[in-house]
Amino acid sequence: KTKAEETKVNAEAKAAATKEKAAAKAEETKMNAAAKSEEAKAKADETKVNAEAKATATKEKAAAKTEETKEKAKAKADETKAKAAH
């Protein structure tokens, strides 16, 4: 082999290795981005679930309060009616 051929082979090997490295790096970057995206999606889902749970709890609390107010009003009305009947 001549020196020029050897240099060419070495350069090609180096280029191939660099290409492999770049491809691996790109793959890693892609994987990281996908993982980050999954994480973000999971976080968004969690936030949504939490918000929905909070809304449901608030709604239930409001319904209970309304029910309680209704009961109190009815009791008061009954009491007033009973007093009036006397």
PDB file of C-alpha atoms in Angstrom:
ATOM      1  CA  LYS A   1       0.000   0.000   0.000  1.00  0.00           C
ATOM      2  CA  THR A   2       1.196   3.450  -0.773  1.00  0.00           C
ATOM      3  CA  LYS A   3       1.170   6.227   1.775  1.00  0.00           C
ATOM      4  CA  ALA A   4      -1.614   7.995  -0.133  1.00  0.00           C
ATOM      5  CA  GLU A   5      -3.817   4.898  -0.070  1.00  0.00           C
ATOM      6  CA  GLU A   6      -3.200   4.434   3.632  1.00  0.00           C
ATOM      7  CA  THR A   7      -4.106   8.053   4.305  1.00  0.00           C
ATOM      8  CA  LYS A   8      -7.267   7.648   2.240  1.00  0.00           C
ATOM      9  CA  VAL A   9      -8.283   4.484   4.127  1.00  0.00           C
ATOM     10  CA  ASN A  10      -7.617   6.205   7.453  1.00  0.00           C
ATOM     11  CA  ALA A  11      -9.607   9.249   6.397  1.00  0.00           C
ATOM     12  CA  GLU A  12     -12.519   7.065   5.306  1.00  0.00           C
ATOM     13  CA  ALA A  13     -12.428   5.125   8.566  1.00  0.00           C
ATOM     14  CA  LYS A  14     -12.353   8.384  10.502  1.00  0.00           C
ATOM     15  CA  ALA A  15     -15.255   9.767   8.461  1.00  0.00           C
ATOM     16  CA  ALA A  16     -17.273   6.591   9.024  1.00  0.00           C
ATOM     17  CA  ALA A  17     -16.603   6.719  12.759  1.00  0.00           C
ATOM     18  CA  THR A  18     -17.586  10.385  12.880  1.00  0.00           C
ATOM     19  CA  LYS A  19     -20.766   9.613  10.964  1.00  0.00           C
ATOM     20  CA  GLU A  20     -21.585   6.757  13.363  1.00  0.00           C
ATOM     21  CA  LYS A  21     -20.966   9.020  16.334  1.00  0.00           C
ATOM     22  CA  ALA A  22     -23.143  11.747  14.868  1.00  0.00           C
ATOM     23  CA  ALA A  23     -25.920   9.248  14.167  1.00  0.00           C
ATOM     24  CA  ALA A  24     -25.708   7.893  17.712  1.00  0.00           C
ATOM     25  CA  LYS A  25     -25.788  11.422  19.100  1.00  0.00           C
ATOM     26  CA  ALA A  26     -28.800  12.286  16.949  1.00  0.00           C
ATOM     27  CA  GLU A  27     -30.565   9.132  18.123  1.00  0.00           C
ATOM     28  CA  GLU A  28     -29.788   9.989  21.742  1.00  0.00           C
ATOM     29  CA  THR A  29     -31.055  13.531  21.256  1.00  0.00           C
ATOM     30  CA  LYS A  30     -34.213  12.154  19.661  1.00  0.00           C
ATOM     31  CA  MET A  31     -34.711   9.718  22.553  1.00  0.00           C
ATOM     32  CA  ASN A  32     -34.185  12.486  25.098  1.00  0.00           C
ATOM     33  CA  ALA A  33     -36.651  14.717  23.293  1.00  0.00           C
ATOM     34  CA  ALA A  34     -39.194  11.896  23.179  1.00  0.00           C
ATOM     35  CA  ALA A  35     -38.693  11.175  26.872  1.00  0.00           C
ATOM     36  CA  LYS A  36     -39.040  14.875  27.685  1.00  0.00           C
ATOM     37  CA  SER A  37     -42.178  15.047  25.582  1.00  0.00           C
ATOM     38  CA  GLU A  38     -43.631  12.006  27.380  1.00  0.00           C
ATOM     39  CA  GLU A  39     -42.766  13.615  30.705  1.00  0.00           C
ATOM     40  CA  ALA A  40     -44.449  16.850  29.671  1.00  0.00           C
ATOM     41  CA  LYS A  41     -47.507  14.937  28.487  1.00  0.00           C
ATOM     42  CA  ALA A  42     -47.692  12.977  31.739  1.00  0.00           C
ATOM     43  CA  LYS A  43     -47.385  16.206  33.709  1.00  0.00           C
ATOM     44  CA  ALA A  44     -50.126  17.825  31.632  1.00  0.00           C
ATOM     45  CA  ASP A  45     -52.366  14.794  32.148  1.00  0.00           C
ATOM     46  CA  GLU A  46     -51.711  14.890  35.880  1.00  0.00           C
ATOM     47  CA  THR A  47     -52.519  18.599  36.013  1.00  0.00           C
ATOM     48  CA  LYS A  48     -55.732  17.975  34.083  1.00  0.00           C
ATOM     49  CA  VAL A  49     -56.753  15.129  36.401  1.00  0.00           C
ATOM     50  CA  ASN A  50     -55.998  17.276  39.446  1.00  0.00           C
ATOM     51  CA  ALA A  51     -57.990  20.177  38.035  1.00  0.00           C
ATOM     52  CA  GLU A  52     -60.920  17.895  37.262  1.00  0.00           C
ATOM     53  CA  ALA A  53     -60.817  16.380  40.740  1.00  0.00           C
ATOM     54  CA  LYS A  54     -60.719  19.854  42.267  1.00  0.00           C
ATOM     55  CA  ALA A  55     -63.638  21.002  40.132  1.00  0.00           C
ATOM     56  CA  THR A  56     -65.658  17.929  41.090  1.00  0.00           C
ATOM     57  CA  ALA A  57     -64.919  18.437  44.775  1.00  0.00           C
ATOM     58  CA  THR A  58     -65.890  22.101  44.537  1.00  0.00           C
ATOM     59  CA  LYS A  59     -69.091  21.197  42.721  1.00  0.00           C
ATOM     60  CA  GLU A  60     -69.948  18.571  45.338  1.00  0.00           C
ATOM     61  CA  LYS A  61     -69.217  21.010  48.145  1.00  0.00           C
ATOM     62  CA  ALA A  62     -71.444  23.607  46.527  1.00  0.00           C
ATOM     63  CA  ALA A  63     -74.213  21.044  46.059  1.00  0.00           C
ATOM     64  CA  ALA A  64     -73.946  19.983  49.697  1.00  0.00           C
ATOM     65  CA  LYS A  65     -74.043  23.616  50.813  1.00  0.00           C
ATOM     66  CA  THR A  66     -77.124  24.254  48.658  1.00  0.00           C
ATOM     67  CA  GLU A  67     -78.779  21.157  50.105  1.00  0.00           C
ATOM     68  CA  GLU A  68     -77.934  22.310  53.628  1.00  0.00           C
ATOM     69  CA  THR A  69     -79.312  25.795  52.935  1.00  0.00           C
ATOM     70  CA  LYS A  70     -82.474  24.258  51.512  1.00  0.00           C
ATOM     71  CA  GLU A  71     -82.895  22.040  54.580  1.00  0.00           C
ATOM     72  CA  LYS A  72     -82.388  25.017  56.912  1.00  0.00           C
ATOM     73  CA  ALA A  73     -84.883  27.118  54.974  1.00  0.00           C
ATOM     74  CA  LYS A  74     -87.417  24.286  55.057  1.00  0.00           C
ATOM     75  CA  ALA A  75     -86.934  23.807  58.800  1.00  0.00           C
ATOM     76  CA  LYS A  76     -87.370  27.528  59.343  1.00  0.00           C
ATOM     77  CA  ALA A  77     -90.515  27.551  57.187  1.00  0.00           C
ATOM     78  CA  ASP A  78     -91.918  24.561  59.084  1.00  0.00           C
ATOM     79  CA  GLU A  79     -91.146  26.286  62.356  1.00  0.00           C
ATOM     80  CA  THR A  80     -92.855  29.467  61.182  1.00  0.00           C
ATOM     81  CA  LYS A  81     -95.852  27.447  59.989  1.00  0.00           C
ATOM     82  CA  ALA A  82     -96.068  25.633  63.317  1.00  0.00           C
ATOM     83  CA  LYS A  83     -95.911  28.933  65.201  1.00  0.00           C
ATOM     84  CA  ALA A  84     -98.610  30.396  62.981  1.00  0.00           C
ATOM     85  CA  ALA A  85    -100.832  27.386  63.591  1.00  0.00           C
ATOM     86  CA  HIS A  86    -100.768  27.945  67.344  1.00  0.00           C
TER      87      HIS A  86
END
